[in-house]
Amino acid sequence: MSEHLSEIRQRNNNKSAIFFLLPLMLIVGILLFYSIFFVIKNSFFDFDLSFREFRFVGLHNYSRLLTDPIFYKSIFNNVIFSLVIILAGVTLGFLFAVLLSTNIKGNRLLFAILFLPSIVPRALIATVFKEMLEYHSGTVNTVLSYLGMNVQDLTWLTDPGMAYFSVITVLVYMLGIPLLYYNAELTTIDSGIYESAQLDGANFITLITKIIFPLVKASHKTIVISTLLAMFRMFEVVFLLTSGGPGFTTEITGTYIYRFTRRGMDLGYVSAAATIILVIALCLSVVQIKLLYKSKKN
Amino acid sequence: MSDTKILSFSGWKKNVLQGVMIIIALCWLIPVFSAVYRSFRFMGIQNYVYVLSTRINGIYFVQAILNSFIIAAVAVFLTVSVSSLAGFCFSKIDFKLNKLFYLLTLCLLAIPGVTILIPLFFTIKSLNLMNTHLAVALPEVALTLPFGVLLMRNAFDAIDNAYLEAATIDGANYYQAFFRIYLPMNIGTTINLAILQFIWSFQDFLLPNYFISKKEIMTTTQLISSFNRAMTVTPKDLGAFSASLVLLAIPVLVVYLIFSRYIKSGLTSGGLKG
């Protein structure tokens, strides 16, 4: 192709690209990029929800934020809860997917039972669990005391340690998405591999851990990526179950920021917290992008 | 759910496995049993009649479900169309800044909605959209778009460039190639993205809770939390509360029954493997 022709083509391409990208640029530009700019800029100001008066305070918001131990705690919990979700996904989710791909009866129904909790509203799951774990009339304590157990000390949502455990239980309960990914990928693998492995005398555990587990690498990766994304949308589980309590033990960044946002004032402080979380989120994205590009090369 | 059996067992091994899976499933059903049991307490089926026929916190239950559906439908339509267009562009059109724009979009992959609530509030208010379905749907779309674009670009990458070359030789431009060839060929991933966005939107609690205060356009997740807050002690309310929780799971069940096949086919069509 001559240079002139390719130049015309390039210009044409630029024009077409604008058409294809305009909707994206509008929505993402106004709602995301502008928002990020807004948050960063106003983290140096003091303002409230009327947006009338912006008072410059320099780094004051940051110095307050970075001396608040609860802020660190909330980030720590975010990391822990993310790890729990990923861990539950690649162990239990994977195991269930394998077990459901055997010749047992009713595996469609069993799959649905394990998968559905992940797609019903999380607010619903959190609320049902809250009802179950309620100290006085909750199902769990009712059943346990019926069985003759002393439930005096079983304050599932108000004891710090137990509340933490309760949140984790709910997170593990929602392992449907990893289950789905594994389930989908398992069927794409040539079943001859399993047969020859079985013939070679590999036992069930070796077969699962040494042969099947490495084969579903794509799913592992997808689960890590989608969990990191979904993690930040997990706000409602903690918010509706424990509201970050008791005494901020189960606080995550979502509940931390939301509490201040709801107050409608001191929004510069919220913006500073949001800025730091956004920076972490950006780093996560960069890691994800790197992973994606690496897997593409292989 | 596929019918392919990757492993086969017989005899006692199969029975043990069957037993284990049933026990696991029963564990997963405990919350369901609990919710259903509680929904029939005190007034039995009357709890359901009460929920369906009375306004709760100023809104009919069915109306809240309808609101959630409207928001989800808008979000799905916008997410799918914008992601398809952009994904195609990043995958097939060689233009200046292609890579830069794509990477900029991907950088937004992990943005937590809660961090940008205040500027979103500011923008939504300036656009005069407070207390509308769009006030919730638009931010939902924006927050899913980076993921949607990634998904779509990977999907279009998997479709051969030869179709585009053939189409351009026949005199078709990018628009025609996109609408006539690539979009129809990419239906699997499109459905996948649509379902994911539907589920996310239907689950969303944060944005409705912040942008909707008018009773008439309240969503289901808001209804739950308003219940949660106003947790009263009369048996009537408690029963109705539990009944509404059970009812709220039904739309998702229906969607699953209709689309379970598509959820899987969309996934295996290659989108998320990137």
Coordinates of C-alpha atoms in Angstrom, one line a residue:
Chain A
M1 CA 0.0 0.0 0.0
S2 CA 1.4 3.4 -0.9
E3 CA 2.1 5.9 1.9
H4 CA -0.5 8.3 0.7
L5 CA -3.2 5.7 0.7
S6 CA -2.3 4.5 4.2
E7 CA -2.4 8.1 5.4
I8 CA -6.0 8.5 4.1
R9 CA -6.9 5.2 5.7
Q10 CA -5.4 6.4 9.0
R11 CA -7.4 9.6 8.9
N12 CA -10.6 7.6 8.1
N13 CA -9.8 5.3 11.0
N14 CA -9.5 8.3 13.4
K15 CA -12.9 9.5 12.3
S16 CA -14.5 6.1 12.7
A17 CA -12.9 5.6 16.0
I18 CA -14.5 8.8 17.4
F19 CA -17.9 7.4 16.5
F20 CA -17.3 4.1 18.2
L21 CA -15.7 5.7 21.3
L22 CA -17.9 8.7 21.8
P23 CA -20.4 7.0 24.1
L24 CA -17.7 5.5 26.2
M25 CA -15.8 8.8 26.4
L26 CA -18.9 10.7 27.4
I27 CA -20.0 8.3 30.2
V28 CA -16.6 7.4 31.5
G29 CA -15.3 11.0 31.2
I30 CA -18.2 12.7 33.0
L31 CA -18.9 10.0 35.6
L32 CA -15.5 8.5 36.3
F33 CA -12.7 10.8 35.2
Y34 CA -14.4 13.9 36.4
S35 CA -15.3 12.2 39.7
I36 CA -11.7 11.2 40.3
F37 CA -10.5 14.7 39.5
F38 CA -13.2 16.1 41.8
V39 CA -12.2 13.8 44.7
I40 CA -8.5 14.4 44.4
K41 CA -8.8 18.2 44.1
N42 CA -11.3 18.5 46.9
S43 CA -9.3 16.4 49.3
F44 CA -7.4 19.6 49.9
F45 CA -10.5 21.5 50.8
D46 CA -13.2 21.6 53.4
F47 CA -16.8 21.5 52.1
D48 CA -20.2 20.0 52.7
L49 CA -23.0 18.6 50.6
S50 CA -24.4 22.0 49.7
F51 CA -21.2 22.5 47.6
R52 CA -21.3 26.2 48.3
E53 CA -18.2 26.9 50.2
F54 CA -14.8 25.3 49.6
R55 CA -12.2 26.3 52.1
F56 CA -8.6 25.4 51.3
V57 CA -7.0 23.4 54.1
G58 CA -3.9 22.0 52.5
L59 CA -2.8 18.6 53.7
H60 CA -4.9 18.8 56.9
N61 CA -7.4 16.2 55.8
Y62 CA -4.6 13.7 55.0
S63 CA -2.8 14.3 58.3
R64 CA -6.1 13.6 60.1
L65 CA -6.8 10.5 58.0
L66 CA -3.3 9.0 58.3
T67 CA -3.4 9.2 62.1
D68 CA -6.8 7.4 62.3
P69 CA -6.1 3.7 63.2
I70 CA -9.6 2.7 62.0
F71 CA -8.8 3.8 58.5
Y72 CA -5.8 1.4 58.4
K73 CA -8.0 -1.3 60.0
S74 CA -10.6 -0.9 57.3
I75 CA -8.0 -1.3 54.5
F76 CA -6.6 -4.3 56.3
N77 CA -10.0 -5.9 56.5
N78 CA -10.6 -5.3 52.8
V79 CA -7.5 -7.2 52.1
I80 CA -8.4 -10.1 54.4
F81 CA -11.9 -10.4 53.1
S82 CA -10.6 -10.3 49.5
L83 CA -8.2 -13.1 50.3
V84 CA -11.0 -15.1 52.0
I85 CA -13.2 -14.8 48.9
I86 CA -10.3 -15.8 46.6
L87 CA -9.2 -18.7 48.8
A88 CA -12.8 -20.0 49.2
G89 CA -13.2 -19.8 45.4
V90 CA -10.1 -21.6 44.4
T91 CA -10.4 -24.3 47.1
L92 CA -14.1 -25.0 47.8
G93 CA -15.4 -23.5 44.6
F94 CA -13.0 -25.6 42.6
L95 CA -13.7 -28.8 44.6
F96 CA -17.4 -28.4 44.3
A97 CA -17.1 -27.8 40.6
V98 CA -15.1 -31.0 40.2
L99 CA -17.5 -33.0 42.4
L100 CA -20.5 -31.7 40.4
S101 CA -18.8 -32.8 37.1
T102 CA -18.9 -36.4 38.2
N103 CA -21.7 -38.9 37.5
I104 CA -23.7 -38.2 40.7
K105 CA -27.4 -37.7 40.5
G106 CA -29.1 -34.4 40.5
N107 CA -26.0 -32.3 39.8
R108 CA -28.0 -29.6 37.9
L109 CA -30.1 -29.0 41.0
L110 CA -27.0 -29.2 43.3
F111 CA -25.3 -26.7 41.1
A112 CA -28.2 -24.3 41.3
I113 CA -28.4 -24.5 45.1
L114 CA -24.7 -23.6 45.4
F115 CA -24.7 -21.0 42.7
L116 CA -27.9 -19.0 43.3
P117 CA -26.8 -17.3 46.5
S118 CA -24.2 -15.4 44.5
I119 CA -26.7 -13.8 42.1
V120 CA -29.5 -12.9 44.5
P121 CA -29.1 -9.4 45.9
R122 CA -26.4 -9.3 48.5
A123 CA -28.5 -7.1 50.6
L124 CA -31.0 -10.0 50.7
I125 CA -28.3 -12.5 51.8
A126 CA -26.9 -10.2 54.4
T127 CA -30.4 -9.6 55.8
V128 CA -31.3 -13.2 55.9
F129 CA -28.0 -14.0 57.7
K130 CA -28.6 -11.1 60.1
E131 CA -32.0 -12.6 61.0
M132 CA -30.5 -16.1 61.4
L133 CA -27.6 -14.9 63.6
E134 CA -29.7 -12.5 65.7
Y135 CA -29.0 -13.1 69.4
H136 CA -32.6 -13.4 70.8
S137 CA -34.8 -14.8 68.1
G138 CA -32.3 -15.8 65.4
T139 CA -32.7 -19.3 63.9
V140 CA -29.2 -20.4 64.8
N141 CA -29.5 -19.7 68.5
T142 CA -33.1 -21.0 68.6
V143 CA -32.0 -24.3 67.0
L144 CA -28.8 -24.6 69.2
S145 CA -30.8 -24.0 72.4
Y146 CA -33.4 -26.5 71.3
L147 CA -30.5 -29.0 71.0
G148 CA -29.7 -28.3 74.6
M149 CA -26.7 -26.0 74.0
N150 CA -26.1 -23.0 76.1
V151 CA -26.4 -20.0 73.8
Q152 CA -25.8 -17.4 76.4
D153 CA -22.4 -16.3 74.9
L154 CA -23.3 -16.8 71.3
T155 CA -23.7 -13.2 70.3
W156 CA -22.8 -13.7 66.6
L157 CA -23.0 -10.1 65.5
T158 CA -22.0 -8.2 68.5
D159 CA -19.0 -10.1 69.8
P160 CA -15.9 -8.8 67.9
G161 CA -14.4 -12.2 67.0
M162 CA -17.7 -13.8 66.2
A163 CA -18.8 -10.8 64.0
Y164 CA -15.7 -11.2 62.0
F165 CA -16.4 -14.9 61.7
S166 CA -20.0 -14.2 60.6
V167 CA -18.9 -11.9 57.8
I168 CA -16.4 -14.5 56.6
T169 CA -19.1 -17.1 56.6
V170 CA -21.4 -15.0 54.4
L171 CA -18.5 -14.3 52.0
V172 CA -17.7 -18.1 51.7
Y173 CA -21.4 -18.8 51.3
M174 CA -21.3 -16.7 48.0
L175 CA -18.8 -18.8 46.1
G176 CA -21.1 -19.3 43.2
I177 CA -19.2 -17.2 40.7
P178 CA -15.9 -19.2 41.0
L179 CA -18.0 -22.4 40.9
L180 CA -19.5 -21.3 37.6
Y181 CA -16.1 -20.4 36.1
Y182 CA -14.5 -23.7 37.0
N183 CA -17.6 -25.6 35.9
A184 CA -17.5 -23.9 32.5
E185 CA -13.8 -24.5 32.1
L186 CA -13.8 -28.1 33.2
T187 CA -16.1 -29.1 30.4
T188 CA -13.7 -27.6 27.8
I189 CA -10.9 -29.9 28.8
D190 CA -10.4 -33.1 26.8
S191 CA -11.9 -35.9 29.0
G192 CA -9.2 -38.2 27.7
I193 CA -6.8 -36.6 30.1
Y194 CA -8.9 -37.8 33.1
E195 CA -9.3 -41.2 31.7
S196 CA -5.6 -41.8 31.0
A197 CA -4.8 -40.4 34.5
Q198 CA -7.2 -42.7 36.1
L199 CA -5.8 -45.6 34.1
D200 CA -2.3 -44.7 35.3
G201 CA -3.6 -45.3 38.8
A202 CA -3.7 -41.7 40.0
N203 CA -5.9 -41.6 43.0
F204 CA -8.8 -39.1 43.4
I205 CA -6.8 -36.6 45.4
T206 CA -3.8 -36.6 43.1
L207 CA -6.1 -36.4 40.2
I208 CA -7.8 -33.3 41.5
T209 CA -4.7 -31.5 42.9
K210 CA -2.0 -32.5 40.5
I211 CA -3.8 -32.9 37.2
I212 CA -7.1 -31.0 37.1
F213 CA -6.2 -28.0 39.3
P214 CA -3.3 -26.8 37.0
L215 CA -5.5 -27.3 34.0
V216 CA -8.0 -24.7 34.9
K217 CA -5.4 -21.9 35.1
A218 CA -7.6 -19.5 33.1
S219 CA -10.3 -19.8 35.7
H220 CA -7.9 -19.1 38.6
K221 CA -6.9 -15.9 36.9
T222 CA -10.5 -14.9 36.1
I223 CA -11.5 -15.5 39.8
V224 CA -8.7 -13.4 41.2
I225 CA -9.5 -10.6 38.8
S226 CA -13.3 -10.7 39.2
T227 CA -12.9 -11.0 43.0
L228 CA -10.8 -7.9 43.2
L229 CA -13.4 -6.1 41.2
A230 CA -16.4 -7.5 43.1
M231 CA -14.7 -6.9 46.4
F232 CA -15.3 -3.2 46.3
R233 CA -19.0 -3.9 45.5
M234 CA -19.2 -6.0 48.6
F235 CA -20.0 -3.1 50.7
E236 CA -23.5 -4.1 51.4
V237 CA -22.7 -7.4 53.1
V238 CA -20.7 -5.8 55.8
F239 CA -22.9 -2.7 56.0
L240 CA -26.2 -4.6 56.4
L241 CA -24.7 -7.4 58.6
T242 CA -22.6 -5.6 61.1
S243 CA -22.4 -2.0 59.8
G244 CA -18.6 -2.3 60.3
G245 CA -19.1 -3.0 64.1
P246 CA -18.9 -4.0 66.8
G247 CA -16.3 -1.3 67.6
F248 CA -15.1 -1.1 64.0
T249 CA -13.8 -4.7 64.0
T250 CA -15.4 -5.6 60.7
E251 CA -15.0 -2.1 59.2
I252 CA -14.0 -2.1 55.5
T253 CA -13.1 1.0 53.4
G254 CA -16.6 1.0 52.0
T255 CA -18.4 1.3 55.4
Y256 CA -15.7 3.8 56.6
I257 CA -16.2 6.1 53.7
Y258 CA -19.9 5.7 53.5
R259 CA -20.4 6.6 57.2
F260 CA -18.7 9.9 56.6
T261 CA -20.3 10.5 53.2
R262 CA -23.8 10.0 54.8
R263 CA -23.1 12.8 57.3
G264 CA -23.0 15.2 54.4
M265 CA -20.3 17.4 56.0
D266 CA -16.5 17.3 56.4
L267 CA -16.5 16.0 52.9
G268 CA -12.9 17.0 52.3
Y269 CA -11.9 14.3 54.8
V270 CA -14.0 11.7 52.9
S271 CA -12.3 12.9 49.7
A272 CA -8.9 12.3 51.2
A273 CA -9.9 8.8 52.2
A274 CA -11.4 8.2 48.8
T275 CA -8.2 9.5 47.1
I276 CA -6.1 7.0 48.9
I277 CA -8.5 4.1 48.1
L278 CA -8.5 5.2 44.5
V279 CA -4.8 5.1 44.3
I280 CA -4.8 1.6 45.7
A281 CA -7.6 0.7 43.2
L282 CA -5.5 2.1 40.4
C283 CA -2.5 0.0 41.4
L284 CA -4.7 -3.1 41.5
S285 CA -5.9 -2.3 37.9
V286 CA -2.3 -1.9 36.8
V287 CA -1.5 -5.3 38.2
Q288 CA -4.5 -6.8 36.5
I289 CA -3.6 -5.2 33.2
K290 CA -0.1 -6.7 33.5
L291 CA -1.5 -10.1 34.2
L292 CA -3.8 -9.9 31.3
Y293 CA -1.0 -8.9 28.9
K294 CA 1.2 -11.6 30.2
S295 CA -1.4 -14.3 29.7
K296 CA -2.0 -13.1 26.2
K297 CA 1.6 -13.5 25.3
N298 CA 1.8 -17.1 26.5
Chain B
M1 CA -24.7 -26.7 33.9
S2 CA -23.2 -29.1 31.5
D3 CA -23.9 -32.8 31.3
T4 CA -20.4 -33.7 30.5
K5 CA -19.1 -36.0 33.2
I6 CA -15.4 -35.7 33.6
L7 CA -15.1 -38.4 36.2
S8 CA -17.1 -41.5 36.7
F9 CA -17.5 -43.5 39.9
S10 CA -19.3 -46.6 40.8
G11 CA -20.3 -48.6 43.9
W12 CA -19.6 -47.3 47.4
K13 CA -17.5 -44.4 46.1
K14 CA -20.4 -43.0 44.2
N15 CA -22.7 -43.4 47.1
V16 CA -20.3 -41.6 49.4
L17 CA -19.8 -38.8 46.9
Q18 CA -23.6 -38.5 46.5
G19 CA -24.0 -38.3 50.2
V20 CA -21.3 -35.6 50.6
M21 CA -22.8 -33.5 47.9
I22 CA -26.3 -33.7 49.4
I23 CA -24.9 -32.7 52.9
I24 CA -23.1 -29.7 51.3
A25 CA -26.3 -28.7 49.5
L26 CA -28.3 -28.9 52.7
C27 CA -25.8 -26.6 54.4
W28 CA -26.2 -24.1 51.6
L29 CA -30.0 -24.4 52.0
I30 CA -30.0 -23.5 55.7
P31 CA -30.6 -19.8 55.1
V32 CA -33.3 -20.6 52.7
F33 CA -35.1 -22.9 55.2
S34 CA -34.7 -20.3 57.8
A35 CA -36.1 -17.5 55.7
V36 CA -39.0 -19.6 54.4
Y37 CA -39.8 -20.9 57.9
R38 CA -39.8 -17.4 59.4
S39 CA -41.9 -16.1 56.6
F40 CA -44.8 -18.3 57.6
R41 CA -44.5 -17.6 61.3
F42 CA -47.3 -15.9 63.3
M43 CA -49.8 -15.5 60.4
G44 CA -48.9 -18.2 57.9
I45 CA -49.7 -17.4 54.3
Q46 CA -51.3 -14.1 55.4
N47 CA -47.8 -12.7 55.7
Y48 CA -47.5 -12.9 51.9
V49 CA -51.0 -11.5 51.3
Y50 CA -50.1 -8.6 53.5
V51 CA -46.8 -7.9 51.7
L52 CA -48.3 -8.1 48.3
S53 CA -51.4 -6.0 49.0
T54 CA -50.2 -3.3 51.3
R55 CA -47.8 -0.4 50.9
I56 CA -44.7 -1.0 53.0
N57 CA -42.9 2.1 53.9
G58 CA -44.9 3.9 51.3
I59 CA -44.4 1.7 48.3
Y60 CA -46.0 -1.5 47.0
F61 CA -43.6 -4.4 46.9
V62 CA -44.3 -5.1 43.2
Q63 CA -43.6 -1.5 42.3
A64 CA -40.1 -1.8 44.0
I65 CA -39.4 -4.9 41.9
L66 CA -40.5 -3.0 38.8
N67 CA -38.2 -0.1 39.6
S68 CA -35.3 -2.5 40.0
F69 CA -36.1 -4.0 36.7
I70 CA -36.3 -0.7 34.9
I71 CA -33.0 0.4 36.3
A72 CA -31.4 -2.9 35.4
A73 CA -32.8 -2.8 31.9
V74 CA -31.5 0.6 31.2
A75 CA -28.1 -0.3 32.7
V76 CA -27.9 -3.5 30.6
F77 CA -28.8 -1.7 27.4
L78 CA -26.3 1.0 27.8
T79 CA -23.5 -1.2 29.1
V80 CA -23.8 -3.7 26.3
S81 CA -24.1 -1.2 23.5
V82 CA -21.3 1.2 24.7
S83 CA -19.0 -1.8 25.5
S84 CA -19.6 -3.4 22.2
L85 CA -18.9 -0.3 20.2
A86 CA -15.7 0.5 22.2
G87 CA -14.5 -3.1 22.3
F88 CA -14.8 -3.4 18.6
C89 CA -13.0 -0.1 18.1
F90 CA -10.1 -1.1 20.3
S91 CA -9.9 -4.5 18.7
K92 CA -10.2 -3.7 15.0
I93 CA -9.6 -0.1 14.3
D94 CA -6.1 1.1 14.0
F95 CA -6.1 4.7 15.1
K96 CA -3.8 7.1 17.0
L97 CA -4.2 6.8 20.7
N98 CA -5.8 3.4 20.5
K99 CA -3.6 1.8 23.1
L100 CA -3.6 4.9 25.3
F101 CA -7.4 5.1 25.4
Y102 CA -7.7 1.4 26.0
L103 CA -5.2 1.5 28.9
L104 CA -6.9 4.5 30.4
T105 CA -10.2 2.7 30.4
L106 CA -8.6 -0.4 32.0
C107 CA -7.1 1.7 34.7
L108 CA -10.6 2.3 36.0
L109 CA -11.3 -1.5 36.4
A110 CA -11.1 -1.5 40.2
I111 CA -12.8 1.8 41.1
P112 CA -15.0 1.3 44.1
G113 CA -18.3 3.1 43.7
V114 CA -18.3 4.3 47.3
T115 CA -15.2 6.5 46.7
I116 CA -16.8 8.6 44.1
L117 CA -20.3 9.0 45.7
I118 CA -19.8 12.6 46.5
P119 CA -18.8 13.8 43.0
L120 CA -21.5 11.5 41.5
F121 CA -24.0 13.2 43.7
F122 CA -22.7 16.6 42.5
T123 CA -22.9 15.6 38.8
I124 CA -26.3 13.9 39.1
K125 CA -27.6 16.9 40.9
S126 CA -26.2 19.3 38.3
L127 CA -27.7 17.1 35.5
N128 CA -31.0 17.4 37.3
L129 CA -31.3 13.6 37.6
M130 CA -31.8 13.2 41.3
N131 CA -34.6 10.7 42.1
T132 CA -34.8 9.2 38.6
H133 CA -34.0 5.8 37.4
L134 CA -31.1 7.2 35.4
A135 CA -29.5 8.6 38.6
V136 CA -28.8 5.0 39.5
A137 CA -28.4 3.4 36.1
L138 CA -25.8 5.8 34.7
P139 CA -23.2 5.4 37.5
E140 CA -23.8 1.6 37.4
V141 CA -23.0 1.7 33.7
A142 CA -20.0 3.8 34.2
L143 CA -18.6 1.5 36.9
T144 CA -19.1 -1.6 34.8
L145 CA -17.8 -0.1 31.5
P146 CA -14.1 -0.7 32.0
F147 CA -14.9 -4.4 32.6
G148 CA -17.3 -4.5 29.7
V149 CA -14.8 -2.9 27.3
L150 CA -12.2 -5.4 28.4
L151 CA -14.6 -8.3 27.9
M152 CA -15.7 -7.1 24.5
R153 CA -12.3 -6.3 23.2
N154 CA -11.1 -9.8 24.1
A155 CA -14.2 -11.3 22.4
F156 CA -13.7 -9.3 19.2
D157 CA -10.0 -10.2 19.2
A158 CA -11.1 -13.8 19.0
I159 CA -13.0 -13.1 15.8
D160 CA -10.9 -13.2 12.7
N161 CA -9.9 -9.9 11.1
A162 CA -10.4 -11.5 7.7
Y163 CA -14.2 -10.7 7.9
L164 CA -13.3 -7.1 8.2
E165 CA -10.9 -7.2 5.3
A166 CA -13.4 -9.0 3.2
A167 CA -16.1 -6.5 4.1
T168 CA -13.9 -3.5 3.3
I169 CA -13.0 -5.0 -0.1
D170 CA -16.7 -5.2 -0.8
G171 CA -17.0 -1.5 0.0
A172 CA -18.4 -1.8 3.5
N173 CA -17.2 0.6 6.1
Y174 CA -16.5 -0.1 9.8
Y175 CA -20.1 0.7 10.8
Q176 CA -21.5 -1.8 8.4
A177 CA -18.9 -4.4 9.3
F178 CA -19.7 -3.9 13.0
F179 CA -23.5 -4.0 12.8
R180 CA -23.8 -6.7 10.1
I181 CA -20.9 -9.0 10.9
Y182 CA -19.1 -8.6 14.2
L183 CA -22.0 -7.8 16.5
P184 CA -24.1 -10.8 15.4
M185 CA -21.1 -13.0 15.7
N186 CA -20.4 -11.8 19.2
I187 CA -23.8 -12.6 20.5
G188 CA -22.5 -15.1 23.2
T189 CA -20.3 -12.5 25.0
T190 CA -23.0 -9.9 24.6
I191 CA -25.5 -12.1 26.5
N192 CA -22.9 -12.8 29.1
L193 CA -22.2 -9.2 29.7
A194 CA -25.9 -8.4 29.7
I195 CA -26.6 -11.0 32.4
L196 CA -23.7 -9.9 34.5
Q197 CA -24.8 -6.3 34.4
F198 CA -28.3 -7.3 35.1
I199 CA -27.2 -9.2 38.2
W200 CA -25.0 -6.4 39.4
S201 CA -27.6 -3.8 38.9
F202 CA -30.3 -5.9 40.6
Q203 CA -27.9 -6.4 43.5
D204 CA -26.9 -2.8 43.8
F205 CA -27.7 -1.2 47.1
L206 CA -25.2 1.6 47.5
L207 CA -26.3 3.8 44.5
P208 CA -30.1 3.5 45.0
N209 CA -29.6 4.1 48.7
Y210 CA -27.8 7.3 48.0
F211 CA -29.6 8.7 44.9
I212 CA -33.2 7.7 45.5
S213 CA -35.1 9.2 48.4
K214 CA -38.5 9.3 46.7
K215 CA -40.7 6.4 47.7
E216 CA -42.2 5.8 44.3
I217 CA -38.9 4.9 42.6
M218 CA -37.4 3.0 45.5
T219 CA -35.7 -0.3 44.6
T220 CA -35.9 -3.7 46.1
T221 CA -32.6 -3.6 47.9
Q222 CA -33.6 -0.2 49.4
L223 CA -36.9 -1.8 50.6
I224 CA -34.9 -4.5 52.4
S225 CA -32.7 -2.0 54.2
S226 CA -35.5 0.3 55.1
F227 CA -37.2 -2.8 56.6
N228 CA -34.0 -3.6 58.3
R229 CA -33.7 -0.2 59.9
A230 CA -37.3 0.0 60.9
M231 CA -37.1 -3.5 62.3
T232 CA -40.2 -3.5 64.5
V233 CA -41.2 -6.0 67.0
T234 CA -44.8 -6.7 66.1
P235 CA -45.3 -10.3 64.8
K236 CA -47.2 -8.9 61.9
D237 CA -44.2 -6.8 60.7
L238 CA -41.7 -9.5 61.4
G239 CA -43.7 -12.1 59.4
A240 CA -44.2 -9.6 56.5
F241 CA -40.5 -8.8 56.6
S242 CA -39.5 -12.4 56.2
A243 CA -42.1 -13.0 53.5
S244 CA -40.8 -10.1 51.5
L245 CA -37.3 -11.5 51.7
V246 CA -38.5 -14.8 50.2
L247 CA -40.4 -13.0 47.5
L248 CA -37.3 -10.9 46.6
A249 CA -35.4 -14.0 45.7
I250 CA -38.0 -15.0 43.1
P251 CA -37.1 -12.7 40.3
V252 CA -33.6 -13.9 40.4
L253 CA -34.7 -17.5 40.4
V254 CA -36.8 -16.8 37.3
V255 CA -33.9 -15.2 35.5
Y256 CA -31.7 -18.1 36.4
L257 CA -34.2 -20.6 35.1
I258 CA -34.5 -18.8 31.8
F259 CA -30.9 -17.8 31.3
S260 CA -28.8 -20.5 33.0
R261 CA -27.9 -21.9 29.6
Y262 CA -26.8 -18.5 28.3
I263 CA -24.7 -17.7 31.4
K264 CA -22.6 -20.8 30.6
S265 CA -22.5 -20.4 26.8
G266 CA -21.5 -16.8 27.2
L267 CA -18.7 -17.7 29.5
T268 CA -17.3 -20.5 27.4
S269 CA -17.5 -18.4 24.2
G270 CA -14.1 -17.0 25.3
G271 CA -14.8 -13.6 26.7
L272 CA -13.4 -14.0 30.2
K273 CA -10.4 -16.1 29.4
G274 CA -8.1 -13.2 28.5

